[in-house]
Amino acid sequence: GENVEQHPSTLSVQEGDSAVIKCTYSDSASNYFPWYKQELGKRPQLIIDIRSNVGEKKDQRIAVTLNKTAKHFSLHITETQPEDSAVYFCAATDNNNDMRFGAGTRLTVKP
Amino acid sequence: DVKVTQSSRYLVKRTGEKVFLECVQDMDHENMFWYRQDPGLGLRLIYFSYDVKMKEKGDIPEGYSVSREKKERFSLILESASTNQTSMYLCASSLQGFSYEQYFGPGTRLTVT
């Protein structure tokens, strides 16, 4: 089955700096990689996702890159703002609908 | 606007009690999921359902059961609550399984004493 590892578990950056969160997965058949953001006391919400036929996807200040050979994918947030402070979860899904979430990264953006 | 609601935000139960957590979605989604969220462990899948009256075990089904009698409603049942089931429980729904966006409910923080 799928196994997803997420690093770092906590990340603190200065406002305006970039933040990068990395996830590795074990199942080479995985084909869908979403990222969810969970603000304090709120529900997780999808912020960006990527499928295995694409290497990179960007949406304004956030981007996700996928390296299928190395089996890792990363979330990049540029020009961070205090409202980016949250817990971010990655996940990976394969064709058998075997899905796993990473343990989460708590991002703190200091003003 | 899509909406997933859960019956309670906070719940305190005693060991051995039977506990019902209910989830309702108004998006006509086929798929519904129950997760528990614990610090350092992320979201772990308890059960999911592809259709009415259908259910599949996730990674940690022990001590839980589910019911899906109507498309919009997915219930999680703790037959005999134990202290190690103290956790945040999140319900979610999606249009087509795991490979599409999941919409989460606000969560129920369950404490078992």
PDB file of C-alpha atoms in Angstrom:
ATOM      1  CA  GLY A   1       0.000   0.000   0.000  1.00  0.00           C
ATOM      2  CA  GLU A   2       0.869   3.640  -0.238  1.00  0.00           C
ATOM      3  CA  ASN A   3       3.041   5.371   2.342  1.00  0.00           C
ATOM      4  CA  VAL A   4       3.552   9.131   2.407  1.00  0.00           C
ATOM      5  CA  GLU A   5       6.214  10.984   4.370  1.00  0.00           C
ATOM      6  CA  GLN A   6       6.075  14.748   4.766  1.00  0.00           C
ATOM      7  CA  HIS A   7       8.857  17.117   5.807  1.00  0.00           C
ATOM      8  CA  PRO A   8       9.399  19.285   7.692  1.00  0.00           C
ATOM      9  CA  SER A   9       6.858  18.873  10.462  1.00  0.00           C
ATOM     10  CA  THR A  10       7.187  22.542  11.370  1.00  0.00           C
ATOM     11  CA  LEU A  11       8.399  25.462   9.303  1.00  0.00           C
ATOM     12  CA  SER A  12       8.819  29.071  10.297  1.00  0.00           C
ATOM     13  CA  VAL A  13       9.539  31.767   7.731  1.00  0.00           C
ATOM     14  CA  GLN A  14       9.640  35.526   7.615  1.00  0.00           C
ATOM     15  CA  GLU A  15       6.860  37.289   5.757  1.00  0.00           C
ATOM     16  CA  GLY A  16       7.815  37.652   2.118  1.00  0.00           C
ATOM     17  CA  ASP A  17      10.112  34.647   2.108  1.00  0.00           C
ATOM     18  CA  SER A  18       9.374  31.395   0.291  1.00  0.00           C
ATOM     19  CA  ALA A  19       8.294  28.150   1.935  1.00  0.00           C
ATOM     20  CA  VAL A  20       8.812  24.658   0.593  1.00  0.00           C
ATOM     21  CA  ILE A  21       7.219  21.482   1.908  1.00  0.00           C
ATOM     22  CA  LYS A  22       8.218  18.117   0.529  1.00  0.00           C
ATOM     23  CA  CYS A  23       6.465  14.762   0.426  1.00  0.00           C
ATOM     24  CA  THR A  24       7.715  11.384  -0.687  1.00  0.00           C
ATOM     25  CA  TYR A  25       5.526   8.448  -1.610  1.00  0.00           C
ATOM     26  CA  SER A  26       6.166   4.757  -1.981  1.00  0.00           C
ATOM     27  CA  ASP A  27       3.755   3.477  -4.633  1.00  0.00           C
ATOM     28  CA  SER A  28       4.975   4.174  -8.164  1.00  0.00           C
ATOM     29  CA  ALA A  29       1.374   3.696  -9.388  1.00  0.00           C
ATOM     30  CA  SER A  30       0.216   6.786  -7.504  1.00  0.00           C
ATOM     31  CA  ASN A  31      -1.306   9.281  -9.876  1.00  0.00           C
ATOM     32  CA  TYR A  32      -3.035  12.028  -7.910  1.00  0.00           C
ATOM     33  CA  PHE A  33      -1.331  14.348  -5.422  1.00  0.00           C
ATOM     34  CA  PRO A  34      -3.434  16.957  -3.614  1.00  0.00           C
ATOM     35  CA  TRP A  35      -2.385  19.522  -1.043  1.00  0.00           C
ATOM     36  CA  TYR A  36      -4.767  20.626   1.684  1.00  0.00           C
ATOM     37  CA  LYS A  37      -4.513  23.652   3.955  1.00  0.00           C
ATOM     38  CA  GLN A  38      -6.038  23.600   7.407  1.00  0.00           C
ATOM     39  CA  GLU A  39      -6.202  26.867   9.293  1.00  0.00           C
ATOM     40  CA  LEU A  40      -6.499  26.755  13.052  1.00  0.00           C
ATOM     41  CA  GLY A  41      -9.904  25.460  14.080  1.00  0.00           C
ATOM     42  CA  LYS A  42     -11.086  25.069  10.509  1.00  0.00           C
ATOM     43  CA  ARG A  43     -11.618  22.263   8.044  1.00  0.00           C
ATOM     44  CA  PRO A  44      -8.951  21.154   5.537  1.00  0.00           C
ATOM     45  CA  GLN A  45      -9.417  22.690   2.115  1.00  0.00           C
ATOM     46  CA  LEU A  46      -7.807  21.780  -1.170  1.00  0.00           C
ATOM     47  CA  ILE A  47      -5.404  24.459  -2.351  1.00  0.00           C
ATOM     48  CA  ILE A  48      -3.763  22.755  -5.310  1.00  0.00           C
ATOM     49  CA  ASP A  49      -3.403  19.305  -6.822  1.00  0.00           C
ATOM     50  CA  ILE A  50      -1.376  17.638  -9.535  1.00  0.00           C
ATOM     51  CA  ARG A  51      -1.752  14.467 -11.561  1.00  0.00           C
ATOM     52  CA  SER A  52       1.026  12.187 -12.648  1.00  0.00           C
ATOM     53  CA  ASN A  53       0.969  13.318 -16.285  1.00  0.00           C
ATOM     54  CA  VAL A  54       2.073  16.819 -15.255  1.00  0.00           C
ATOM     55  CA  GLY A  55       5.399  17.894 -13.777  1.00  0.00           C
ATOM     56  CA  GLU A  56       4.437  21.271 -12.376  1.00  0.00           C
ATOM     57  CA  LYS A  57       1.330  23.288 -11.675  1.00  0.00           C
ATOM     58  CA  LYS A  58       1.062  26.859 -10.506  1.00  0.00           C
ATOM     59  CA  ASP A  59      -1.728  28.964  -9.061  1.00  0.00           C
ATOM     60  CA  GLN A  60      -0.687  32.505  -8.192  1.00  0.00           C
ATOM     61  CA  ARG A  61       1.720  32.262  -5.238  1.00  0.00           C
ATOM     62  CA  ILE A  62       1.512  28.502  -4.833  1.00  0.00           C
ATOM     63  CA  ALA A  63       3.004  25.798  -7.018  1.00  0.00           C
ATOM     64  CA  VAL A  64       3.429  22.069  -6.853  1.00  0.00           C
ATOM     65  CA  THR A  65       6.178  20.089  -8.536  1.00  0.00           C
ATOM     66  CA  LEU A  66       6.215  16.347  -9.098  1.00  0.00           C
ATOM     67  CA  ASN A  67       9.215  14.123  -9.673  1.00  0.00           C
ATOM     68  CA  LYS A  68       7.871  10.680 -10.568  1.00  0.00           C
ATOM     69  CA  THR A  69      11.290   9.111 -10.872  1.00  0.00           C
ATOM     70  CA  ALA A  70      12.271  10.081  -7.361  1.00  0.00           C
ATOM     71  CA  LYS A  71       8.682   9.688  -6.095  1.00  0.00           C
ATOM     72  CA  HIS A  72       8.450  13.032  -4.432  1.00  0.00           C
ATOM     73  CA  PHE A  73       6.361  16.152  -4.807  1.00  0.00           C
ATOM     74  CA  SER A  74       6.687  19.555  -3.241  1.00  0.00           C
ATOM     75  CA  LEU A  75       4.548  22.549  -2.377  1.00  0.00           C
ATOM     76  CA  HIS A  76       6.112  25.957  -2.972  1.00  0.00           C
ATOM     77  CA  ILE A  77       4.649  29.130  -1.526  1.00  0.00           C
ATOM     78  CA  THR A  78       6.256  32.376  -2.617  1.00  0.00           C
ATOM     79  CA  GLU A  79       5.950  35.811  -1.025  1.00  0.00           C
ATOM     80  CA  THR A  80       4.471  34.302   2.104  1.00  0.00           C
ATOM     81  CA  GLN A  81       1.908  36.256   4.087  1.00  0.00           C
ATOM     82  CA  PRO A  82       0.690  35.824   7.675  1.00  0.00           C
ATOM     83  CA  GLU A  83      -2.560  34.331   6.364  1.00  0.00           C
ATOM     84  CA  ASP A  84      -0.535  31.464   4.889  1.00  0.00           C
ATOM     85  CA  SER A  85       0.063  30.272   8.456  1.00  0.00           C
ATOM     86  CA  ALA A  86      -1.694  26.903   8.738  1.00  0.00           C
ATOM     87  CA  VAL A  87      -1.104  23.171   8.702  1.00  0.00           C
ATOM     88  CA  TYR A  88      -0.524  21.785   5.227  1.00  0.00           C
ATOM     89  CA  PHE A  89      -1.187  18.153   4.317  1.00  0.00           C
ATOM     90  CA  CYS A  90      -0.040  16.326   1.228  1.00  0.00           C
ATOM     91  CA  ALA A  91      -1.635  13.109  -0.017  1.00  0.00           C
ATOM     92  CA  ALA A  92      -1.076  10.494  -2.692  1.00  0.00           C
ATOM     93  CA  THR A  93      -3.614   8.226  -4.394  1.00  0.00           C
ATOM     94  CA  ASP A  94      -3.057   5.250  -6.657  1.00  0.00           C
ATOM     95  CA  ASN A  95      -5.315   3.494  -9.164  1.00  0.00           C
ATOM     96  CA  ASN A  96      -6.593   1.144  -6.481  1.00  0.00           C
ATOM     97  CA  ASN A  97      -7.909   4.129  -4.561  1.00  0.00           C
ATOM     98  CA  ASP A  98      -5.295   3.536  -1.922  1.00  0.00           C
ATOM     99  CA  MET A  99      -4.835   7.035  -0.507  1.00  0.00           C
ATOM    100  CA  ARG A 100      -2.575   8.256   2.258  1.00  0.00           C
ATOM    101  CA  PHE A 101      -2.085  11.643   3.828  1.00  0.00           C
ATOM    102  CA  GLY A 102       1.200  12.951   5.108  1.00  0.00           C
ATOM    103  CA  ALA A 103       1.516  13.818   8.794  1.00  0.00           C
ATOM    104  CA  GLY A 104       1.252  17.541   8.115  1.00  0.00           C
ATOM    105  CA  THR A 105       3.502  20.615   8.240  1.00  0.00           C
ATOM    106  CA  ARG A 106       2.750  23.492  10.538  1.00  0.00           C
ATOM    107  CA  LEU A 107       3.789  26.649   8.700  1.00  0.00           C
ATOM    108  CA  THR A 108       4.206  29.870  10.644  1.00  0.00           C
ATOM    109  CA  VAL A 109       4.754  33.111   8.765  1.00  0.00           C
ATOM    110  CA  LYS A 110       6.200  35.808  11.003  1.00  0.00           C
ATOM    111  CA  PRO A 111       5.203  39.372  10.171  1.00  0.00           C
TER     112      PRO A 111
ATOM    113  CA  ASP B   1     -21.444  26.660  -2.272  1.00  0.00           C
ATOM    114  CA  VAL B   2     -20.623  23.112  -1.306  1.00  0.00           C
ATOM    115  CA  LYS B   3     -21.430  22.105   2.204  1.00  0.00           C
ATOM    116  CA  VAL B   4     -20.540  19.225   4.481  1.00  0.00           C
ATOM    117  CA  THR B   5     -21.928  19.415   7.986  1.00  0.00           C
ATOM    118  CA  GLN B   6     -21.316  17.317  11.067  1.00  0.00           C
ATOM    119  CA  SER B   7     -23.791  16.858  13.866  1.00  0.00           C
ATOM    120  CA  SER B   8     -21.578  18.131  16.690  1.00  0.00           C
ATOM    121  CA  ARG B   9     -18.431  20.248  17.001  1.00  0.00           C
ATOM    122  CA  TYR B  10     -17.626  18.964  20.474  1.00  0.00           C
ATOM    123  CA  LEU B  11     -18.711  15.782  22.210  1.00  0.00           C
ATOM    124  CA  VAL B  12     -17.829  14.278  25.578  1.00  0.00           C
ATOM    125  CA  LYS B  13     -18.727  10.659  26.224  1.00  0.00           C
ATOM    126  CA  ARG B  14     -17.944   8.071  28.847  1.00  0.00           C
ATOM    127  CA  THR B  15     -16.037   4.860  28.279  1.00  0.00           C
ATOM    128  CA  GLY B  16     -18.335   2.120  27.045  1.00  0.00           C
ATOM    129  CA  GLU B  17     -20.989   4.425  25.630  1.00  0.00           C
ATOM    130  CA  LYS B  18     -22.262   4.030  22.095  1.00  0.00           C
ATOM    131  CA  VAL B  19     -21.467   7.125  20.077  1.00  0.00           C
ATOM    132  CA  PHE B  20     -23.005   8.320  16.819  1.00  0.00           C
ATOM    133  CA  LEU B  21     -21.303  10.913  14.639  1.00  0.00           C
ATOM    134  CA  GLU B  22     -23.352  12.090  11.719  1.00  0.00           C
ATOM    135  CA  CYS B  23     -22.282  13.754   8.490  1.00  0.00           C
ATOM    136  CA  VAL B  24     -24.478  15.292   5.814  1.00  0.00           C
ATOM    137  CA  GLN B  25     -23.471  16.637   2.408  1.00  0.00           C
ATOM    138  CA  ASP B  26     -25.635  18.579   0.015  1.00  0.00           C
ATOM    139  CA  MET B  27     -23.583  18.113  -3.154  1.00  0.00           C
ATOM    140  CA  ASP B  28     -25.103  14.820  -4.322  1.00  0.00           C
ATOM    141  CA  HIS B  29     -21.671  13.200  -4.003  1.00  0.00           C
ATOM    142  CA  GLU B  30     -21.400   9.452  -4.350  1.00  0.00           C
ATOM    143  CA  ASN B  31     -18.371   9.111  -2.084  1.00  0.00           C
ATOM    144  CA  MET B  32     -18.122   9.848   1.602  1.00  0.00           C
ATOM    145  CA  PHE B  33     -15.294   9.311   4.059  1.00  0.00           C
ATOM    146  CA  TRP B  34     -14.567   9.309   7.763  1.00  0.00           C
ATOM    147  CA  TYR B  35     -11.105  10.242   9.047  1.00  0.00           C
ATOM    148  CA  ARG B  36      -9.601  10.773  12.424  1.00  0.00           C
ATOM    149  CA  GLN B  37      -6.974  13.433  12.913  1.00  0.00           C
ATOM    150  CA  ASP B  38      -4.329  13.146  15.589  1.00  0.00           C
ATOM    151  CA  PRO B  39      -1.269  15.342  16.093  1.00  0.00           C
ATOM    152  CA  GLY B  40       1.744  14.033  14.211  1.00  0.00           C
ATOM    153  CA  LEU B  41      -0.290  11.377  12.425  1.00  0.00           C
ATOM    154  CA  GLY B  42      -2.155  13.416   9.847  1.00  0.00           C
ATOM    155  CA  LEU B  43      -5.513  12.171   8.627  1.00  0.00           C
ATOM    156  CA  ARG B  44      -6.145   8.458   8.832  1.00  0.00           C
ATOM    157  CA  LEU B  45      -9.023   6.851   6.979  1.00  0.00           C
ATOM    158  CA  ILE B  46     -11.490   4.888   9.087  1.00  0.00           C
ATOM    159  CA  TYR B  47     -14.177   3.950   6.551  1.00  0.00           C
ATOM    160  CA  PHE B  48     -15.465   5.138   3.221  1.00  0.00           C
ATOM    161  CA  SER B  49     -18.538   4.571   1.102  1.00  0.00           C
ATOM    162  CA  TYR B  50     -18.982   4.586  -2.673  1.00  0.00           C
ATOM    163  CA  ASP B  51     -22.732   4.388  -2.654  1.00  0.00           C
ATOM    164  CA  VAL B  52     -25.770   4.000  -0.487  1.00  0.00           C
ATOM    165  CA  LYS B  53     -25.537   0.915   1.729  1.00  0.00           C
ATOM    166  CA  MET B  54     -21.967   0.292   0.590  1.00  0.00           C
ATOM    167  CA  LYS B  55     -18.972   0.609   2.855  1.00  0.00           C
ATOM    168  CA  GLU B  56     -15.289  -0.182   2.740  1.00  0.00           C
ATOM    169  CA  LYS B  57     -12.761  -0.372   5.535  1.00  0.00           C
ATOM    170  CA  GLY B  58      -9.981   2.130   5.621  1.00  0.00           C
ATOM    171  CA  ASP B  59      -6.697   1.893   7.488  1.00  0.00           C
ATOM    172  CA  ILE B  60      -8.036   1.942  11.059  1.00  0.00           C
ATOM    173  CA  PRO B  61     -11.567   0.470  11.151  1.00  0.00           C
ATOM    174  CA  GLU B  62     -11.193  -1.387  14.438  1.00  0.00           C
ATOM    175  CA  GLY B  63     -13.686  -0.218  17.033  1.00  0.00           C
ATOM    176  CA  TYR B  64     -15.798   1.648  14.460  1.00  0.00           C
ATOM    177  CA  SER B  65     -18.687   0.902  12.152  1.00  0.00           C
ATOM    178  CA  VAL B  66     -20.567   3.037   9.635  1.00  0.00           C
ATOM    179  CA  SER B  67     -23.977   3.374   8.117  1.00  0.00           C
ATOM    180  CA  ARG B  68     -25.064   4.919   4.834  1.00  0.00           C
ATOM    181  CA  GLU B  69     -28.808   4.582   4.399  1.00  0.00           C
ATOM    182  CA  LYS B  70     -29.192   7.730   2.309  1.00  0.00           C
ATOM    183  CA  LYS B  71     -26.851   9.237  -0.222  1.00  0.00           C
ATOM    184  CA  GLU B  72     -26.407  12.472   1.664  1.00  0.00           C
ATOM    185  CA  ARG B  73     -25.774  10.990   5.100  1.00  0.00           C
ATOM    186  CA  PHE B  74     -22.857   8.956   6.407  1.00  0.00           C
ATOM    187  CA  SER B  75     -22.753   7.974  10.065  1.00  0.00           C
ATOM    188  CA  LEU B  76     -19.796   6.810  12.128  1.00  0.00           C
ATOM    189  CA  ILE B  77     -20.572   4.614  15.091  1.00  0.00           C
ATOM    190  CA  LEU B  78     -18.371   3.827  18.044  1.00  0.00           C
ATOM    191  CA  GLU B  79     -20.000   0.712  19.494  1.00  0.00           C
ATOM    192  CA  SER B  80     -18.261   1.000  22.847  1.00  0.00           C
ATOM    193  CA  ALA B  81     -16.202   4.155  23.173  1.00  0.00           C
ATOM    194  CA  SER B  82     -12.719   3.882  24.634  1.00  0.00           C
ATOM    195  CA  THR B  83     -10.272   6.556  25.749  1.00  0.00           C
ATOM    196  CA  ASN B  84      -7.984   5.861  22.792  1.00  0.00           C
ATOM    197  CA  GLN B  85     -10.784   7.018  20.513  1.00  0.00           C
ATOM    198  CA  THR B  86     -10.459  10.545  21.848  1.00  0.00           C
ATOM    199  CA  SER B  87      -9.683  12.463  18.682  1.00  0.00           C
ATOM    200  CA  MET B  88     -10.854  14.902  16.023  1.00  0.00           C
ATOM    201  CA  TYR B  89     -13.162  13.199  13.530  1.00  0.00           C
ATOM    202  CA  LEU B  90     -13.501  14.614  10.043  1.00  0.00           C
ATOM    203  CA  CYS B  91     -16.074  13.661   7.468  1.00  0.00           C
ATOM    204  CA  ALA B  92     -15.528  14.329   3.776  1.00  0.00           C
ATOM    205  CA  SER B  93     -17.237  13.786   0.461  1.00  0.00           C
ATOM    206  CA  SER B  94     -16.110  13.756  -3.149  1.00  0.00           C
ATOM    207  CA  LEU B  95     -17.638  13.454  -6.562  1.00  0.00           C
ATOM    208  CA  GLN B  96     -15.535  10.532  -7.720  1.00  0.00           C
ATOM    209  CA  GLY B  97     -13.514   8.727  -5.114  1.00  0.00           C
ATOM    210  CA  PHE B  98     -10.045   9.493  -3.897  1.00  0.00           C
ATOM    211  CA  SER B  99      -8.682  11.004  -7.081  1.00  0.00           C
ATOM    212  CA  TYR B 100     -10.733  14.159  -6.848  1.00  0.00           C
ATOM    213  CA  GLU B 101     -11.097  16.976  -4.387  1.00  0.00           C
ATOM    214  CA  GLN B 102     -12.502  16.012  -1.028  1.00  0.00           C
ATOM    215  CA  TYR B 103     -14.755  18.468   0.765  1.00  0.00           C
ATOM    216  CA  PHE B 104     -14.411  18.271   4.505  1.00  0.00           C
ATOM    217  CA  GLY B 105     -16.820  18.939   7.306  1.00  0.00           C
ATOM    218  CA  PRO B 106     -15.867  21.163  10.257  1.00  0.00           C
ATOM    219  CA  GLY B 107     -14.898  18.192  12.424  1.00  0.00           C
ATOM    220  CA  THR B 108     -16.118  16.756  15.705  1.00  0.00           C
ATOM    221  CA  ARG B 109     -13.751  16.797  18.639  1.00  0.00           C
ATOM    222  CA  LEU B 110     -14.655  13.730  20.671  1.00  0.00           C
ATOM    223  CA  THR B 111     -13.396  13.251  24.195  1.00  0.00           C
ATOM    224  CA  VAL B 112     -13.929   9.892  25.870  1.00  0.00           C
ATOM    225  CA  THR B 113     -13.468   9.928  29.647  1.00  0.00           C
TER     226      THR B 113
END
